[in-house]
Amino acid sequence: MDTTTLAKMMLATPCGLGVIAGLMWWLRRDRKEYGKWLGWITITVSIGLWVISFLWLIRWPNLSGIQDGAITFEWNILFFARYFRLDALSIFFVLLVNTISLAVAWNDNAYLKMDDSLFGTRSLKSPVFFHGMVNLFHFTMLLVPMVDNLVGLWIAIELTTLFSAFLVAHEDRKESWEAAWKYLIITSTGIILALLGTMFLANAVPTDIIPTDIDGTPLDIVMNWSWLVDNASNLTKSYVWLSFLFVLVGYGTKAGLAPMHTWLPDGHGEAPAPISALLSGVLLKSALYAILRFYTLTNIVLENREFTSYILLGAGLFSLVLSAPFILKENIFKRVLAYHSLEHMGIIVFGIAIGGTAAMFGALLHCFNHAITKALMFLSYGNIIRHYAKSNIEAREITGVLRNMPWNGAFLVLGGLALVGTPPFNIFVSELFILYGALSRLGNGAKPDIPNFPSWIVIAAIVVFLVSTTLIFYGLVHHMAHLAMGWNERVQLVKEKLWHSDLGPVVLLGLIMLLLGSWIYPPLARLIQDSVVIVNRI
Amino acid sequence: MINDSIKTLLSYTILLLEIGMLLQALRVTLSPSVKGVIISYRSGLFLLAAVTGLTAIPNLNKPGNPWLFLALIVLLPFTLAFWIEWFLSGATVELEPIKSKTDFVWKLFTLNWKSPKAEKIWRKNETQIQIRTGVHFIAFSLLTALAFVVAFSWLKPPSTSDSSLLLDERTGIMVSLALHLLGLYNTFVKTDIISQVSGLFVMDQGLFLAVVKIVAIPVPATFFVVSLYFYTLITLVILLVLVPRVRQKFETIDLDEISNNSSLKG
């Protein structure tokens, strides 16, 4: 099968599955056995999609239909996003989405309760509805890196909000609805600014260069990223400049960058653990992907990187600094993990701002590493919460995890150590790349592939980076020590049940995390290198 | 063909209508009651529909589907203006179910989607709110001034020989930006979850105007029109699903009360 057909299958399968599940729920035809089947079908589909994206990874750049480093195709069925384009950067993000989605789909079966009362009543807690929303969410997150049209990209990101809001509120508690409310209000406000930014970009295109068909009807390819990049020299600079500002605020809200991150702790904290894994691991990266596309385009149009890089440097460091006090204070562990997402988005954006091959490679690798590690943390912590809940112990009281749940506890501790950048784990490697990229700029003078920052700015940024990550290291280790090794005499638990849906995804993610700490799989390194070339284009 | 004097007349009329939209956005901010918000919002939508129609006139003979584009873009504000009161009532209280088809048709033709219970709650809230007119007026002036500076000073549009087009476009950008900023301001200053959504509505109007004015008709803007429909979908989900659930769970629409009873802190 050629790449185009596989790409269409990749989009159609979760979308179709989601629509069928949604219809079953709406027509009150959802039954307990359907809930179970859907769970297994979702896992099977997720495995299939992951295999396709892995095959793309190992065959890159020799995929069928590739021309000038990308595969382009039209698919009129999706009228709002009918232009598709797969280049190294898109395939990298597709792989990221499918990896985390596979682990989450596997864990969903352990999370979902199959109470008879939830079926046939249009309950939002119905497992059939949950699977439907998860599949639609998966579909929209795959759409983001595949679509070429920037308005289509906006619609895809906007749809991720719609489906994920229902998943945040899935547990139907007061707090989960409040979290969903904040999430939707804040991200909608942000995303409206991103659309306005996209409109400014549309206005940057002079009318005389818009291609037309034989009848003189203007073609709508003008909002395709690839077309805009090819015609960058004709775009009006001031509109592109303004567009980037709006897009950064808009998609930055969705990516959880400070100061627009306020939905993040509530959303991540109140969502079911598998959904928190998707939100933190993939959703934030999808918004970042959109920022990256605009970043590249803006740099090409403005013919320099300074404008975008200064703004991104500020946003990255601000996110990093702001997350530190919230991680240091006493808080619910899931909220601590949410603030960690803020920190890591800050690190990624810092890497992009520093620019150059090493730091950009580190930033993209960090996207993957953070997604793996954070999903591992949320899934194992979700398993722990469920296990303790059987003994009526609330999340706030959980302690002594290593003793009571040695398997999940061990992976949680390993994930925690990875998250704070301890060697020999994956995050240490990507942070090292970013730091090396920053340090290697000092004294080397101006280069065409890096923004021309004065040395004192780079030094100050490195100092802020190191101080913040050190404080955060202390904060998370403090939380982890209490969680893993604390003592509470009330805690008398039944033995840890090692069910495949509980532990399987955690082990899978744990192995990837450990592997990436010591060895970057060469096809992955090549894909990231090619992605760096795309992002660094000027 | 339209001669230059008609073009000038059209452009001045559009300018006046756009200023009217800005003033309606200010009224949304200043209004202490949901009822007042609804009236101002509806007025804003009608002005928007008029701007859309007038902007489209010189372009209707151009290639593409300008009529379809125009119909799609006007349909949405009118539909929202028509249903808004019913949406907000449903968000405030549990609405009585429509008894019969006749009842539905009667409501449809008499525009009688009001809910006395909802209005009672809105009136109760109205008496508890103190509107700081001076502060809001200063904020309005500052935000509009910022939008003016961006549109007329920072932006350097593509060179065009038609200076009236240039002015038209810049005014459109200014008003659209100002509506976005005012909408954002509204979401911060409103004290109940129903009125807070009005901030999103004002931003929504800014987006509509941007599509009409910035992405010139009939340049390929189909995607933008579709995106407006998707955005409206989100707003409707907020109004029809989220707000009623939050209100049910917290048994209030007051944002301060919700915040005080919330455990989501830190």
GROMACS .gro file of C-alpha atoms in nm, chain A residues 79-83 124 149 151 154-155 158-159 161-162 165-166 172-175 177-182 184-185 188-189 191-193 195-196 198-200 202-203 206-207 210 215-220 222-223 236 238-239 241-242 246 265-266 270 326 329 331 335 339 396, chain B residues 63-65 150 154-158 169-170 173 176-177 180 184 187 193-194 196-197 200 203-204 206-208 210-211 213-216 218-220 222-224 226-234 237-238 241-243 245-246 249-250 255 258-259 261-266:
model
  132
   79PHE     CA    1  -1.374   1.948   0.316
   80PHE     CA    2  -1.232   2.168   0.591
   81ALA     CA    3  -0.883   2.025   0.564
   82ARG     CA    4  -0.845   1.871   0.224
   83TYR     CA    5  -0.480   1.946   0.157
  124LEU     CA    6  -2.125   1.094   2.999
  149ASN     CA    7  -0.370   2.418   0.509
  151VAL     CA    8  -0.690   2.716   0.853
  154TRP     CA    9  -0.663   2.566   1.322
  155ILE     CA   10  -0.985   2.367   1.283
  158GLU     CA   11  -0.998   2.353   1.778
  159LEU     CA   12  -1.160   2.010   1.745
  161THR     CA   13  -1.039   2.111   2.241
  162LEU     CA   14  -1.396   2.005   2.178
  165ALA     CA   15  -1.323   1.884   2.709
  166PHE     CA   16  -1.572   1.597   2.739
  172ASP     CA   17  -1.885   1.395   3.619
  173ARG     CA   18  -1.766   1.547   3.948
  174LYS     CA   19  -1.806   1.910   4.048
  175GLU     CA   20  -1.432   1.965   4.014
  177TRP     CA   21  -1.681   2.012   3.529
  178GLU     CA   22  -1.518   2.322   3.671
  179ALA     CA   23  -1.186   2.212   3.520
  180ALA     CA   24  -1.352   2.146   3.184
  181TRP     CA   25  -1.520   2.486   3.201
  182LYS     CA   26  -1.192   2.667   3.268
  184LEU     CA   27  -1.273   2.542   2.738
  185ILE     CA   28  -1.310   2.912   2.822
  188SER     CA   29  -1.128   2.906   2.328
  189THR     CA   30  -1.019   3.259   2.408
  191ILE     CA   31  -0.766   2.984   1.992
  192ILE     CA   32  -0.977   3.273   1.865
  193LEU     CA   33  -0.659   3.483   1.871
  195LEU     CA   34  -0.751   3.228   1.408
  196LEU     CA   35  -0.717   3.605   1.394
  198THR     CA   36  -0.409   3.314   1.065
  199MET     CA   37  -0.635   3.575   0.905
  200PHE     CA   38  -0.357   3.832   0.927
  202ALA     CA   39  -0.400   3.547   0.476
  203ASN     CA   40  -0.394   3.921   0.434
  206PRO     CA   41  -0.094   4.012  -0.218
  207THR     CA   42  -0.404   3.948  -0.433
  210ILE     CA   43  -0.310   3.428  -0.578
  215ASP     CA   44  -1.235   3.048  -1.504
  216GLY     CA   45  -1.041   3.297  -1.296
  217THR     CA   46  -1.172   3.156  -0.968
  218PRO     CA   47  -0.907   3.196  -0.697
  219LEU     CA   48  -0.771   2.864  -0.567
  220ASP     CA   49  -0.778   2.800  -0.196
  222VAL     CA   50  -0.305   3.005  -0.070
  223MET     CA   51  -0.335   2.909   0.294
  236THR     CA   52   0.385   4.144   0.344
  238SER     CA   53   0.425   4.349   0.884
  239TYR     CA   54   0.122   4.120   0.856
  241TRP     CA   55   0.497   3.968   1.203
  242LEU     CA   56   0.161   4.049   1.362
  246PHE     CA   57  -0.131   3.638   1.769
  265PRO     CA   58  -0.316   2.231   3.640
  266ASP     CA   59  -0.695   2.206   3.660
  270GLU     CA   60  -0.907   1.659   3.720
  326PHE     CA   61   0.428   2.561   4.216
  329LYS     CA   62   0.491   2.386   4.728
  331ASN     CA   63   0.014   2.013   4.623
  335ARG     CA   64  -0.120   1.908   3.977
  339TYR     CA   65   0.323   2.216   3.651
  396ARG     CA   66  -0.392   1.330   4.899
  601PRO     CA   67  -1.548   3.483  -0.989
  602GLY     CA   68  -1.604   3.216  -0.728
  603ASN     CA   69  -1.921   3.185  -0.525
  688VAL     CA   70  -0.162   4.853   1.552
  692TRP     CA   71   0.245   4.926   1.303
  693LEU     CA   72   0.096   4.753   1.003
  694LYS     CA   73   0.230   4.832   0.662
  695PRO     CA   74  -0.026   4.680   0.423
  696PRO     CA   75   0.068   4.568   0.071
  707GLU     CA   76  -0.904   4.760   0.532
  708ARG     CA   77  -0.723   4.935   0.815
  711ILE     CA   78  -0.854   4.561   1.121
  714SER     CA   79  -1.188   4.372   1.459
  715LEU     CA   80  -0.884   4.396   1.690
  718HIS     CA   81  -1.121   4.098   2.027
  722LEU     CA   82  -1.114   3.943   2.625
  725THR     CA   83  -1.435   3.760   3.008
  731ILE     CA   84  -2.076   3.256   3.412
  732ILE     CA   85  -2.356   3.360   3.178
  734GLN     CA   86  -1.870   3.580   3.098
  735VAL     CA   87  -1.966   3.397   2.780
  738LEU     CA   88  -1.656   3.516   2.379
  741MET     CA   89  -1.469   3.820   2.021
  742ASP     CA   90  -1.681   3.611   1.787
  744GLY     CA   91  -1.454   4.052   1.588
  745LEU     CA   92  -1.371   3.729   1.405
  746PHE     CA   93  -1.668   3.765   1.172
  748ALA     CA   94  -1.210   4.004   1.030
  749VAL     CA   95  -1.325   3.742   0.781
  751LYS     CA   96  -1.295   4.284   0.602
  752ILE     CA   97  -0.947   4.141   0.629
  753VAL     CA   98  -0.989   3.838   0.407
  754ALA     CA   99  -1.138   4.033   0.120
  756PRO     CA  100  -1.428   3.667  -0.264
  757VAL     CA  101  -1.064   3.582  -0.223
  758PRO     CA  102  -1.052   3.215  -0.121
  760THR     CA  103  -1.416   2.950   0.228
  761PHE     CA  104  -1.192   2.791   0.488
  762PHE     CA  105  -1.228   3.093   0.712
  764VAL     CA  106  -1.599   2.714   0.776
  765SER     CA  107  -1.370   2.793   1.069
  766LEU     CA  108  -1.627   3.045   1.197
  767TYR     CA  109  -1.886   2.770   1.200
  768PHE     CA  110  -1.649   2.546   1.394
  769TYR     CA  111  -1.578   2.820   1.642
  770THR     CA  112  -1.949   2.878   1.691
  771LEU     CA  113  -1.980   2.506   1.759
  772ILE     CA  114  -1.739   2.544   2.052
  775VAL     CA  115  -2.095   2.350   2.351
  776ILE     CA  116  -1.992   2.593   2.623
  779VAL     CA  117  -2.341   2.167   2.781
  780LEU     CA  118  -2.076   2.317   3.006
  781VAL     CA  119  -2.246   2.618   3.163
  783ARG     CA  120  -2.350   2.147   3.413
  784VAL     CA  121  -2.138   2.392   3.612
  787LYS     CA  122  -2.307   2.124   4.020
  788PHE     CA  123  -2.244   2.454   4.202
  793LEU     CA  124  -1.834   3.331   3.957
  796ILE     CA  125  -1.802   2.914   4.232
  797SER     CA  126  -1.449   3.025   4.305
  799ASN     CA  127  -1.651   2.669   4.672
  800SER     CA  128  -1.379   2.542   4.443
  801SER     CA  129  -1.108   2.303   4.553
  802LEU     CA  130  -0.904   2.371   4.239
  803LYS     CA  131  -0.643   2.600   4.385
  804GLY     CA  132  -0.267   2.621   4.382
   0.00000   0.00000   0.00000
